[in-house]
Amino acid sequence: MPEPAAGGAPAETLGRSERKHRAILEAAEEMFLAGGYLGTNMDELAARSQVSKQTVYKHFGSKEALFVELVTSMTDAAGDRVHVDVADPTEAADLPSFLEAYADRQLDIVMTPKLLQLRRLVIGEGTRFPELAEALYEHGPKRAIATLARMFERLAERSLLRVDDPTAAATEFNWLVMGEPVNRAMLLGDAAIPTATERAAQVRAAVRVFLAAYGAR
Amino acid sequence: MPEPAAGGAPAETLGRSERKHRAILEAAEEMFLAGGYLGTNMDELAARSQVSKQTVYKHFGSKEALFVELVTSMTDAAGDRVHVDVADPTEAADLPSFLEAYADRQLDIVMTPKLLQLRRLVIGEGTRFPELAEALYEHGPKRAIATLARMFERLAERSLLRVDDPTAAATEFNWLVMGEPVNRAMLLGDAAIPTATERAAQVRAAVRVFLAAYGAR
């Protein structure tokens, strides 16, 4: 969504600037994911975005800042799709299917070739470019766990869960659901992305363990 | 340990060959972990091992095979140190501290700068060199989970655990213990390696959740 006009700049100008911004980010996504951070050439990136190299730097400041922005926008967009506005359950009987649906959405969205490739890339470059990996951590797992913790807190207030430390519970839920599939995909590639049936089994088992520890009796 | 003499070769010859083998692997560990796979030059590696390049290829076949051997030997050695010969507990009351000690050893051994760097490197190179990542998967998490599954099977036979699917239970245990610390270290670097106190808290919480789901009633 375009930013609101600052200082009364004409909407048309903003629209064009926003279009350039997006074109640069789209080219960055394609090129960084295919060629890695060091393998991406900023001249080519400008050419592919159909803007001047000066425009790329005006919009993003530096190659590293552009990659941080890409990591941030990709992980935020994924997070937004997981944390859709679903009403919390009110009955204990609805809790398992509610948590399963949440975890299934999380797995489905995180286990996509693009996000997995971004993660592999950022981990591989983490020693040289710690800001990239930090951005992925902050906007990926940290944000996901914080949102989950707030949800568990609300469910505990309704006495549907017994949770002393919502962040610890959210962290455990997150890794019960995601640990094995993400690790497999990191090491074995996209062939290890679970099918819908495998995802459903993974999610059911994870929710069962979680509720054994945190479900209201 | 040197291989037993094959075909009556003199022990001294085998000893020298074994020493060269180790010197190459040690140089490989140092150079691959510091410079990455592509950044490691085989001429330099031979020089640092004080052998000819021909000897390196005679021992390991190729640069990639050498890296696979390094991944295998480093992860196997780590696994061997986790799965020490500790007698299984016989009383339910001893189970929590037994599992906590196991998980603490696992975290302590896996969360070392060298193994974490190997993992980052292999994930970053996974797309170009899938054999490296496969070797880490097979000798790392897959082997660890298989060993854990056999242990849970024995504990279930003694009625100390209620486990239908030992591999699923072992996978869940593994990621309850390792998911958050490994992910943080992958993205935030060695500064995120847990202290002994943090490790103890992580391990206690993980074992509590696991036993809520799998402990004998």
Short mmCIF file of C-alpha atoms in Angstrom, two decimals, chain A residues 47-212:
data_model
loop_
_atom_site.label_atom_id
_atom_site.label_comp_id
_atom_site.label_asym_id
_atom_site.label_seq_id
_atom_site.Cartn_x
_atom_site.Cartn_y
_atom_site.Cartn_z
CA ALA A 47 18.69 -2.73 -15.26
CA ARG A 48 16.22 -5.48 -14.40
CA SER A 49 14.17 -3.03 -12.29
CA GLN A 50 14.23 -0.56 -15.24
CA VAL A 51 15.58 2.23 -13.06
CA SER A 52 19.00 3.87 -12.74
CA LYS A 53 21.50 2.58 -10.21
CA GLN A 54 21.23 6.01 -8.55
CA THR A 55 17.50 5.38 -8.04
CA VAL A 56 18.22 2.02 -6.38
CA TYR A 57 20.56 3.73 -3.91
CA LYS A 58 18.16 6.67 -3.40
CA HIS A 59 15.43 4.18 -2.43
CA PHE A 60 17.46 1.71 -0.36
CA GLY A 61 20.77 3.34 0.61
CA SER A 62 23.02 0.32 0.03
CA LYS A 63 23.07 -3.26 -1.23
CA GLU A 64 22.97 -4.56 2.32
CA ALA A 65 20.08 -2.25 3.31
CA LEU A 66 18.19 -3.45 0.21
CA PHE A 67 18.66 -7.07 1.27
CA VAL A 68 17.61 -6.28 4.86
CA GLU A 69 14.47 -4.60 3.45
CA LEU A 70 13.79 -7.67 1.28
CA VAL A 71 14.20 -10.04 4.26
CA THR A 72 11.94 -7.82 6.35
CA SER A 73 9.20 -7.48 3.74
CA MET A 74 9.19 -11.19 2.84
CA THR A 75 9.09 -12.41 6.46
CA ASP A 76 6.56 -9.77 7.56
CA ALA A 77 4.28 -10.67 4.66
CA ALA A 78 4.51 -14.35 5.60
CA GLY A 79 3.81 -13.58 9.26
CA ASP A 80 0.77 -11.47 8.35
CA ARG A 81 -0.67 -14.42 6.43
CA VAL A 82 -0.24 -16.76 9.42
CA HIS A 83 -1.76 -14.37 11.98
CA VAL A 84 -5.05 -13.83 10.21
CA ASP A 85 -7.98 -12.47 12.17
CA VAL A 86 -9.58 -15.64 13.43
CA ALA A 87 -11.68 -15.33 16.59
CA ASP A 88 -10.18 -17.16 19.59
CA PRO A 89 -12.16 -20.26 20.59
CA THR A 90 -14.39 -19.98 23.64
CA GLU A 91 -14.85 -23.71 24.38
CA ALA A 92 -12.11 -26.16 25.39
CA ALA A 93 -13.52 -28.64 22.87
CA ASP A 94 -12.68 -26.27 20.00
CA LEU A 95 -9.09 -25.71 21.11
CA PRO A 96 -7.35 -28.65 19.37
CA SER A 97 -8.82 -27.88 15.94
CA PHE A 98 -8.15 -24.16 16.42
CA LEU A 99 -4.46 -24.79 17.25
CA GLU A 100 -4.14 -27.34 14.46
CA ALA A 101 -5.51 -24.86 11.92
CA TYR A 102 -3.09 -22.20 13.17
CA ALA A 103 -0.08 -24.54 13.04
CA ASP A 104 -1.08 -25.87 9.62
CA ARG A 105 -1.28 -22.32 8.25
CA GLN A 106 2.12 -21.54 9.78
CA LEU A 107 3.75 -24.62 8.24
CA ASP A 108 2.08 -24.09 4.89
CA ILE A 109 3.28 -20.49 4.65
CA VAL A 110 6.80 -20.93 6.02
CA MET A 111 7.53 -24.09 4.03
CA THR A 112 7.56 -22.42 0.61
CA PRO A 113 10.58 -22.62 -1.70
CA LYS A 114 11.14 -18.83 -1.64
CA LEU A 115 11.10 -18.43 2.13
CA LEU A 116 13.21 -21.56 2.61
CA GLN A 117 15.76 -20.31 0.09
CA LEU A 118 15.84 -16.91 1.82
CA ARG A 119 16.51 -18.67 5.10
CA ARG A 120 19.31 -20.85 3.68
CA LEU A 121 20.91 -17.82 2.09
CA VAL A 122 20.73 -15.68 5.20
CA ILE A 123 22.13 -18.47 7.41
CA GLY A 124 24.98 -19.04 4.95
CA GLU A 125 25.81 -15.30 4.93
CA GLY A 126 25.18 -14.78 8.65
CA THR A 127 28.82 -14.65 9.66
CA ARG A 128 29.70 -12.03 7.03
CA PHE A 129 26.43 -10.07 7.18
CA PRO A 130 24.90 -10.44 10.64
CA GLU A 131 22.29 -7.71 9.95
CA LEU A 132 20.60 -9.93 7.35
CA ALA A 133 20.22 -12.83 9.76
CA GLU A 134 19.12 -10.52 12.58
CA ALA A 135 16.38 -9.06 10.37
CA LEU A 136 15.15 -12.58 9.54
CA TYR A 137 15.19 -13.53 13.22
CA GLU A 138 13.33 -10.39 14.37
CA HIS A 139 10.67 -10.43 11.65
CA GLY A 140 10.42 -14.21 11.40
CA PRO A 141 10.55 -16.49 14.45
CA LYS A 142 10.71 -13.74 17.10
CA ARG A 143 7.61 -11.97 15.78
CA ALA A 144 5.78 -15.29 15.26
CA ILE A 145 6.52 -16.42 18.82
CA ALA A 146 5.48 -13.04 20.30
CA THR A 147 2.12 -13.19 18.47
CA LEU A 148 1.61 -16.78 19.58
CA ALA A 149 2.47 -15.84 23.19
CA ARG A 150 -0.22 -13.12 23.21
CA MET A 151 -2.72 -15.66 21.87
CA PHE A 152 -1.79 -18.20 24.59
CA GLU A 153 -2.13 -15.44 27.21
CA ARG A 154 -5.68 -14.70 26.03
CA LEU A 155 -6.51 -18.43 26.03
CA ALA A 156 -5.12 -18.75 29.56
CA GLU A 157 -7.30 -15.82 30.69
CA ARG A 158 -10.29 -17.79 29.43
CA SER A 159 -8.98 -20.82 31.35
CA LEU A 160 -8.59 -22.80 28.13
CA LEU A 161 -4.83 -23.19 28.75
CA ARG A 162 -2.70 -23.33 31.89
CA VAL A 163 0.33 -21.22 31.00
CA ASP A 164 2.76 -19.58 33.43
CA ASP A 165 5.25 -18.36 30.84
CA PRO A 166 3.46 -17.58 27.55
CA THR A 167 6.71 -16.94 25.65
CA ALA A 168 8.18 -20.28 26.72
CA ALA A 169 4.95 -22.07 25.75
CA ALA A 170 4.85 -20.26 22.39
CA THR A 171 8.48 -21.17 21.72
CA GLU A 172 7.80 -24.83 22.47
CA PHE A 173 4.67 -24.84 20.29
CA ASN A 174 6.62 -23.20 17.47
CA TRP A 175 9.38 -25.83 17.46
CA LEU A 176 7.09 -28.80 18.02
CA VAL A 177 5.35 -27.72 14.82
CA MET A 178 8.25 -26.38 12.77
CA GLY A 179 11.48 -27.95 14.07
CA GLU A 180 11.62 -31.13 12.04
CA PRO A 181 10.11 -29.84 8.77
CA VAL A 182 12.27 -26.70 8.71
CA ASN A 183 15.44 -28.61 9.57
CA ARG A 184 14.75 -31.23 6.91
CA ALA A 185 14.09 -28.58 4.29
CA MET A 186 17.23 -26.64 5.28
CA LEU A 187 19.37 -29.76 4.78
CA LEU A 188 17.47 -31.87 2.24
CA GLY A 189 16.05 -29.13 0.03
CA ASP A 190 12.58 -28.44 -1.26
CA ALA A 191 11.91 -32.17 -1.83
CA ALA A 192 11.46 -32.32 1.96
CA ILE A 193 8.57 -29.80 1.98
CA PRO A 194 5.70 -31.72 3.61
CA THR A 195 2.57 -32.52 1.64
CA ALA A 196 -0.81 -31.42 3.01
CA THR A 197 -1.29 -34.93 4.47
CA GLU A 198 2.15 -34.94 6.12
CA ARG A 199 1.50 -31.43 7.42
CA ALA A 200 -1.79 -32.51 8.98
CA ALA A 201 -0.13 -35.45 10.76
CA GLN A 202 2.75 -33.26 11.98
CA VAL A 203 0.36 -30.62 13.29
CA ARG A 204 -1.95 -33.10 15.04
CA ALA A 205 0.97 -34.72 16.86
CA ALA A 206 2.45 -31.35 17.87
CA VAL A 207 -0.86 -30.06 19.23
CA ARG A 208 -1.42 -33.28 21.18
CA VAL A 209 1.96 -32.91 22.95
CA PHE A 210 1.40 -29.21 23.56
CA LEU A 211 -2.05 -29.72 25.08
CA ALA A 212 -0.82 -32.58 27.27
#
